[in-house]
GROMACS .gro file of N, CA, C and O in nm:
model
  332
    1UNK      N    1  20.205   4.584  19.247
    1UNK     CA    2  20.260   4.483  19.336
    1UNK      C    3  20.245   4.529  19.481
    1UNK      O    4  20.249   4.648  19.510
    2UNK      N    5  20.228   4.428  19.575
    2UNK     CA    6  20.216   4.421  19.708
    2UNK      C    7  20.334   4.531  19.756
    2UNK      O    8  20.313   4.644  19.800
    3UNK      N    9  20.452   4.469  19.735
    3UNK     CA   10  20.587   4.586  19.794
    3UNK      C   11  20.616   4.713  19.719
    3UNK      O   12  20.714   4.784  19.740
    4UNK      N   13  20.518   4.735  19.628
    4UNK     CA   14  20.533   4.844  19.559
    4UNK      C   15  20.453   4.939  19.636
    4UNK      O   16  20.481   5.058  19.652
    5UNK      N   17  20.332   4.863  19.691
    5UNK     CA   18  20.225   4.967  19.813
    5UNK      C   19  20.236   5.005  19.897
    5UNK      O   20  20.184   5.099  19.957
    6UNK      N   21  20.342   4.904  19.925
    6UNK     CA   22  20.386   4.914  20.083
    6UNK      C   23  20.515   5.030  20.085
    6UNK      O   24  20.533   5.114  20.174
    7UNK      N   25  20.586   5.014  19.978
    7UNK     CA   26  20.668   5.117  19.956
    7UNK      C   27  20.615   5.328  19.964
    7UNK      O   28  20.642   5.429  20.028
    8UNK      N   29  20.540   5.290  19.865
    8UNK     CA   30  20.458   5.388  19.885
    8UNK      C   31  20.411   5.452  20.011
    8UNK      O   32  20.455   5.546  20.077
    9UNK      N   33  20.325   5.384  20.023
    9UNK     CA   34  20.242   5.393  20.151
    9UNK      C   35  20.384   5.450  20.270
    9UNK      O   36  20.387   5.570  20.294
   10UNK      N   37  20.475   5.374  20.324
   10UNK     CA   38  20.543   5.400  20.391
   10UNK      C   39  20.648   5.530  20.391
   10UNK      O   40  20.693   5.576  20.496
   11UNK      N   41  20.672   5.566  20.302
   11UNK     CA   42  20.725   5.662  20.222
   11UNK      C   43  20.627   5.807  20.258
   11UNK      O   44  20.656   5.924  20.283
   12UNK      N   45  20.544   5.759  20.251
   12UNK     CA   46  20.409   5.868  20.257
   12UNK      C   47  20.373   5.890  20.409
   12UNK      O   48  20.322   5.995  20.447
   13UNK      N   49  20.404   5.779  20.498
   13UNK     CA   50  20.356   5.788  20.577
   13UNK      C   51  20.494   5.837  20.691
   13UNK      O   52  20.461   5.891  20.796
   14UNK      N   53  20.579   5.824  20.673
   14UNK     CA   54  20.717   5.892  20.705
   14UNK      C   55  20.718   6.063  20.688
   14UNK      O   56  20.751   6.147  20.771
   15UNK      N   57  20.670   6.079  20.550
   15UNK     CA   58  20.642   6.204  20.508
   15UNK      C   59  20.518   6.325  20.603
   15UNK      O   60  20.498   6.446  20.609
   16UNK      N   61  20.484   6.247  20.641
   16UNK     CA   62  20.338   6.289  20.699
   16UNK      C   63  20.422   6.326  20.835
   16UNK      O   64  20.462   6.440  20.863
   17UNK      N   65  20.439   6.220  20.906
   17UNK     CA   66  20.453   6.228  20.992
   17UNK      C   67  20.600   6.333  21.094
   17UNK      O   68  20.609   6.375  21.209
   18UNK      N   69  20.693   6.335  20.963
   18UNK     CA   70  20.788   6.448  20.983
   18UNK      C   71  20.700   6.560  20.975
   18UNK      O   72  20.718   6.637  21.070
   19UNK      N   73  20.602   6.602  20.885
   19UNK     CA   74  20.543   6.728  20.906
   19UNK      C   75  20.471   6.713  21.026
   19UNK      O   76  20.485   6.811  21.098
   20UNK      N   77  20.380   6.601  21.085
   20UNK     CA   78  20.310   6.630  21.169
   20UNK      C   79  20.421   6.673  21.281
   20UNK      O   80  20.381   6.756  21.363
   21UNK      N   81  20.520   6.641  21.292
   21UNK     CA   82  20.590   6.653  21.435
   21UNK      C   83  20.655   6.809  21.433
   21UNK      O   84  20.721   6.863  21.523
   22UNK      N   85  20.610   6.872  21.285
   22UNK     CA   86  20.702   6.984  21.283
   22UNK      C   87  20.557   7.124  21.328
   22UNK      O   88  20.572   7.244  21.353
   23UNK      N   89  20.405   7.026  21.320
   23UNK     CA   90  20.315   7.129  21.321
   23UNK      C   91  20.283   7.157  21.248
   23UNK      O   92  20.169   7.193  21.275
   24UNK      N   93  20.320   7.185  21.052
   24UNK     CA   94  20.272   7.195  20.953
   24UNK      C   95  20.158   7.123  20.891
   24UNK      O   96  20.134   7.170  20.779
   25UNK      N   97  20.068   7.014  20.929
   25UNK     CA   98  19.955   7.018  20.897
   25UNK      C   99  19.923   7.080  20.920
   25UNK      O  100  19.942   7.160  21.011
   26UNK      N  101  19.822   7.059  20.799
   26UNK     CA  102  19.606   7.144  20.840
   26UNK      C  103  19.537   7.048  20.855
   26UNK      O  104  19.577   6.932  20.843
   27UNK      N  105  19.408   7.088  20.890
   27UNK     CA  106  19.313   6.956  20.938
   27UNK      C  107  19.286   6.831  20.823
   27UNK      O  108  19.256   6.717  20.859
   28UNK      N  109  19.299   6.869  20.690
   28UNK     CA  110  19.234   6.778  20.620
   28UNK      C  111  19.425   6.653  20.582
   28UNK      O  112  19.439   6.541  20.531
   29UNK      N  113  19.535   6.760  20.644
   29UNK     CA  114  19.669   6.610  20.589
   29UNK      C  115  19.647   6.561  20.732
   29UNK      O  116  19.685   6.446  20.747
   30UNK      N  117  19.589   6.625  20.854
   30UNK     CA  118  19.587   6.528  20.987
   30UNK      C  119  19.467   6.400  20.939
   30UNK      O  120  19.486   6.290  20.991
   31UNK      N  121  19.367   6.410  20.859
   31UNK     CA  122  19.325   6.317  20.844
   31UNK      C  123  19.341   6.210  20.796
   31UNK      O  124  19.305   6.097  20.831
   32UNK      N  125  19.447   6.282  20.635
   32UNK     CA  126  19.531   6.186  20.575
   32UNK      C  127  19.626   6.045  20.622
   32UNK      O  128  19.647   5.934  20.571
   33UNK      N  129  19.676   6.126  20.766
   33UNK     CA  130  19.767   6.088  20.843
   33UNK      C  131  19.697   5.982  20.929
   33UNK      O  132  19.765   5.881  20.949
   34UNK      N  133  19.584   5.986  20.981
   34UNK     CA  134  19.503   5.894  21.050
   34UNK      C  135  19.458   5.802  20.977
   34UNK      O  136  19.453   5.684  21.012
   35UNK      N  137  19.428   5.838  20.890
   35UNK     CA  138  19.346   5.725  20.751
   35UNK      C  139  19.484   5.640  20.738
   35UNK      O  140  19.477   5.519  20.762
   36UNK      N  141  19.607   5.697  20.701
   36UNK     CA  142  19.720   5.600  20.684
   36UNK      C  143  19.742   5.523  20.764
   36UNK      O  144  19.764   5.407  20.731
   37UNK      N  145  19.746   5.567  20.913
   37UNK     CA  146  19.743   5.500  21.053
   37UNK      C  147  19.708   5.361  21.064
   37UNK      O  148  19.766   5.257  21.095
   38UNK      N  149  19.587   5.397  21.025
   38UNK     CA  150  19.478   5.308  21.009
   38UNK      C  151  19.482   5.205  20.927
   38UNK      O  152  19.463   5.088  20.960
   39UNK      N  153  19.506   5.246  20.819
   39UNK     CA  154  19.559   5.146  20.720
   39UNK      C  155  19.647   5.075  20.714
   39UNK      O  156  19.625   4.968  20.658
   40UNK      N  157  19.772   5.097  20.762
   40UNK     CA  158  19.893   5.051  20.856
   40UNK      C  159  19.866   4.963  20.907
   40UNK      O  160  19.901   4.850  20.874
   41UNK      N  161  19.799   4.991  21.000
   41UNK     CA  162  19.722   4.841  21.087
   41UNK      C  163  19.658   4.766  21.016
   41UNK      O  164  19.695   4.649  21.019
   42UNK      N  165  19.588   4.786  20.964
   42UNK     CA  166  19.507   4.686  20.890
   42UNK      C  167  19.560   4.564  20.794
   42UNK      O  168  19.537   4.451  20.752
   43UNK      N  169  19.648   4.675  20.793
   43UNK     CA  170  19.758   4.561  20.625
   43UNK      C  171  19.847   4.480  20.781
   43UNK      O  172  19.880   4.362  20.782
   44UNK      N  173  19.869   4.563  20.883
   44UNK     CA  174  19.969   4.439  20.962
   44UNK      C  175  19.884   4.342  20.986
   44UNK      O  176  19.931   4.230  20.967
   45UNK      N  177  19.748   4.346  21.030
   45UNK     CA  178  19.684   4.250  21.048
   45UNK      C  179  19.654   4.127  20.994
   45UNK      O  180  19.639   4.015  21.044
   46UNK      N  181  19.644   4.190  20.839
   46UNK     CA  182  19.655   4.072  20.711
   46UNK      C  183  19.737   4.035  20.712
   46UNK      O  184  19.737   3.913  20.693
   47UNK      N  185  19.870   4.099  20.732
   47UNK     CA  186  19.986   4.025  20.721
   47UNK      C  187  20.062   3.935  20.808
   47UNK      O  188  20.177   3.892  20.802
   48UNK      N  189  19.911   3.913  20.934
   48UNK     CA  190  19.975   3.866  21.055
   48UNK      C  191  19.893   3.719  21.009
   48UNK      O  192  19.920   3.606  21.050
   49UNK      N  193  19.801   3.753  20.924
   49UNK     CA  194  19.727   3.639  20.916
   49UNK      C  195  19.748   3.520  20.811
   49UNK      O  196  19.726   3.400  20.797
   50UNK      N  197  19.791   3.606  20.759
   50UNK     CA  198  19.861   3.555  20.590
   50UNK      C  199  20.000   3.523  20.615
   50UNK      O  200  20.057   3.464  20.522
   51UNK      N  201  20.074   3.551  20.729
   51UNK     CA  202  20.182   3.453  20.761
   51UNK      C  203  20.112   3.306  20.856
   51UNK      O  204  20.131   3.189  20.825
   52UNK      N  205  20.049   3.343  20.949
   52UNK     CA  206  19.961   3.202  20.971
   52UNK      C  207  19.973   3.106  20.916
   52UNK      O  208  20.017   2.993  20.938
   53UNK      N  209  19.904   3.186  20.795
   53UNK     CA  210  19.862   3.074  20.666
   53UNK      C  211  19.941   3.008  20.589
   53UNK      O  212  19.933   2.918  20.505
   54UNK      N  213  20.005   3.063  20.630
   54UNK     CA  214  20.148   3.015  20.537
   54UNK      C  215  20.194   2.920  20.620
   54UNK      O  216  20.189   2.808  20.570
   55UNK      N  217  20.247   2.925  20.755
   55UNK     CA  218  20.291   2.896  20.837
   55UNK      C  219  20.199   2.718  20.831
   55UNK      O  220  20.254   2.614  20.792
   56UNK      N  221  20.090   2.727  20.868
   56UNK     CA  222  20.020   2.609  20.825
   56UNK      C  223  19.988   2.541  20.730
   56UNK      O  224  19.923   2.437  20.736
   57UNK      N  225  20.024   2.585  20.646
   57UNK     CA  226  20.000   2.560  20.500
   57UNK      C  227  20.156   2.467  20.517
   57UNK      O  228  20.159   2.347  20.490
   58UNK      N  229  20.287   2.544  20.567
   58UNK     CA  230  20.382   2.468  20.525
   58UNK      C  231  20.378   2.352  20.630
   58UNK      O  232  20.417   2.243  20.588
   59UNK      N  233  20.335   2.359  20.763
   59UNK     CA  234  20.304   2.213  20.804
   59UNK      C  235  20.262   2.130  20.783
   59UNK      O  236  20.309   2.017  20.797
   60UNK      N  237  20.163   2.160  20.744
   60UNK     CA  238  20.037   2.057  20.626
   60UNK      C  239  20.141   1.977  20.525
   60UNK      O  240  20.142   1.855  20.512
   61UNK      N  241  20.233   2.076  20.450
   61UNK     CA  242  20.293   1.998  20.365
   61UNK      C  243  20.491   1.897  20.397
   61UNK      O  244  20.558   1.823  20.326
   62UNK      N  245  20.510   1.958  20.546
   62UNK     CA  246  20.506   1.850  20.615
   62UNK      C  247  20.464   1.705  20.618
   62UNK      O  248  20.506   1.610  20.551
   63UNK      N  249  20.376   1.710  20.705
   63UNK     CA  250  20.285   1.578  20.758
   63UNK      C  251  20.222   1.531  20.633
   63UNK      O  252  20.170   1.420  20.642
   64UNK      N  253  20.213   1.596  20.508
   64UNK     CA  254  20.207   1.497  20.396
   64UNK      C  255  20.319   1.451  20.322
   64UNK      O  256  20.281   1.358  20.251
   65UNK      N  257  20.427   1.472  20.308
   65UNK     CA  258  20.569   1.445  20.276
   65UNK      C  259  20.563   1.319  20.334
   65UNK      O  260  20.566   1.220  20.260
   66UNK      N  261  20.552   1.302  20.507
   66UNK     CA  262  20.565   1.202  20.602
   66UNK      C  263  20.500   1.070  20.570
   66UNK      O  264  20.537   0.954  20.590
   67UNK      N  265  20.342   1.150  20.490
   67UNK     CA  266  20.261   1.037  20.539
   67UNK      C  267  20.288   1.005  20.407
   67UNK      O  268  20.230   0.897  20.395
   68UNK      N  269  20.349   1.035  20.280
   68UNK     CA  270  20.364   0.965  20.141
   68UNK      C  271  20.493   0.889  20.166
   68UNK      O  272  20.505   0.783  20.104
   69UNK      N  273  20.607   0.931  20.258
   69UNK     CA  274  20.696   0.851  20.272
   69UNK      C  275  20.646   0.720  20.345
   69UNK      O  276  20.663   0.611  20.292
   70UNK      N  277  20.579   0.734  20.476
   70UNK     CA  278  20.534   0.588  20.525
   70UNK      C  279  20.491   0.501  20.453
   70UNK      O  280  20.503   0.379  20.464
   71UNK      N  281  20.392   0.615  20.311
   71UNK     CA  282  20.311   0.481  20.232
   71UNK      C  283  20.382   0.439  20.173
   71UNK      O  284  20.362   0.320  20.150
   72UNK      N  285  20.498   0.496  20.118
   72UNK     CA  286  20.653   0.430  20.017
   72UNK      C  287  20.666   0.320  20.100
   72UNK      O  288  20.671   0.199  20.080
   73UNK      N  289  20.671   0.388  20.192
   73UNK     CA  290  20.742   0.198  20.310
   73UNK      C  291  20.691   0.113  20.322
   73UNK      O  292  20.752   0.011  20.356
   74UNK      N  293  20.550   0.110  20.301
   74UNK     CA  294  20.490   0.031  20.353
   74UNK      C  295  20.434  -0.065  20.168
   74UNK      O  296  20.420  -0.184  20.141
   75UNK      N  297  20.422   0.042  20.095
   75UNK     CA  298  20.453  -0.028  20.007
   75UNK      C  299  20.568  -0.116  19.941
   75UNK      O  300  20.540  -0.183  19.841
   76UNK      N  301  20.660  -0.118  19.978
   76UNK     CA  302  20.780  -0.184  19.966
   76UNK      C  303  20.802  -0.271  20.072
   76UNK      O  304  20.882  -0.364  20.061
   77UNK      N  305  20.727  -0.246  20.197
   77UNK     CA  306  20.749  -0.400  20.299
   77UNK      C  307  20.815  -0.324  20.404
   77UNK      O  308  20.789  -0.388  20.506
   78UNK      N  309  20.865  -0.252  20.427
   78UNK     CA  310  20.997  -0.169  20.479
   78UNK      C  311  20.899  -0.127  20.646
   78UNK      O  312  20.913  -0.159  20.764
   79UNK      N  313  20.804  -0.045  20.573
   79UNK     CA  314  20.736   0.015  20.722
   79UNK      C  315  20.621  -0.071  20.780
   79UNK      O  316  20.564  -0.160  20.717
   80UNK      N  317  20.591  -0.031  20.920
   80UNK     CA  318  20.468  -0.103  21.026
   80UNK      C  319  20.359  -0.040  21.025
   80UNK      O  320  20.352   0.080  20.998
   81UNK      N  321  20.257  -0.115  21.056
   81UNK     CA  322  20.123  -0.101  21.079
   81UNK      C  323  20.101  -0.058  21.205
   81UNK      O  324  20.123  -0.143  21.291
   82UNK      N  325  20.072   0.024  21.235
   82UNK     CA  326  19.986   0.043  21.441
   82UNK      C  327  20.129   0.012  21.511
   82UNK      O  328  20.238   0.003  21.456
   83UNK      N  329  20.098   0.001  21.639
   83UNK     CA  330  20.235   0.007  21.729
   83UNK      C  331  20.270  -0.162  21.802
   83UNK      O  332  20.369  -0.179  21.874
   0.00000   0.00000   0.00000
């Protein structure tokens, strides 16, 4: 699962980073630590995008709610044509 990675990942990357601040890396967990960095970003990015999507996705279903209610109305006599 998605929050199971993220769990992880964050966990790990907390971990890292208390050692990095203590000086206890070696060169190959500083890379670890950059690669996570990195990855960090990347997943915020998706996740900046994939709320978007969502975000429009739920407007969309909006303005179709709207436009099935007008056609209710208008099928029943109730709503107008043009202005």
């Amino acid at each position: 699962k998605l929050g199971d990675v993220l769990t992880v990942a964050g966990a790990g990357f907390v971990a890292l980073s208390i050692f990095y601040k203590r000086g206890n890396l070696d060169g190959a967990a500083q890379e670890i630590l950059k690669q996570l960095i990195e990855d960090l970003k990347e997943m915020k990015m998706e996740f900046s995008e994939f709320r978007k999507t969502i975000t429009d996705v739920a407007s969309q279903k909006v303005q179709i709610e709207f436009l099935l209610k007008a056609y209710d109305d208008l099928r029943r006599g109730v709503g107008k044509i043009g202005h």
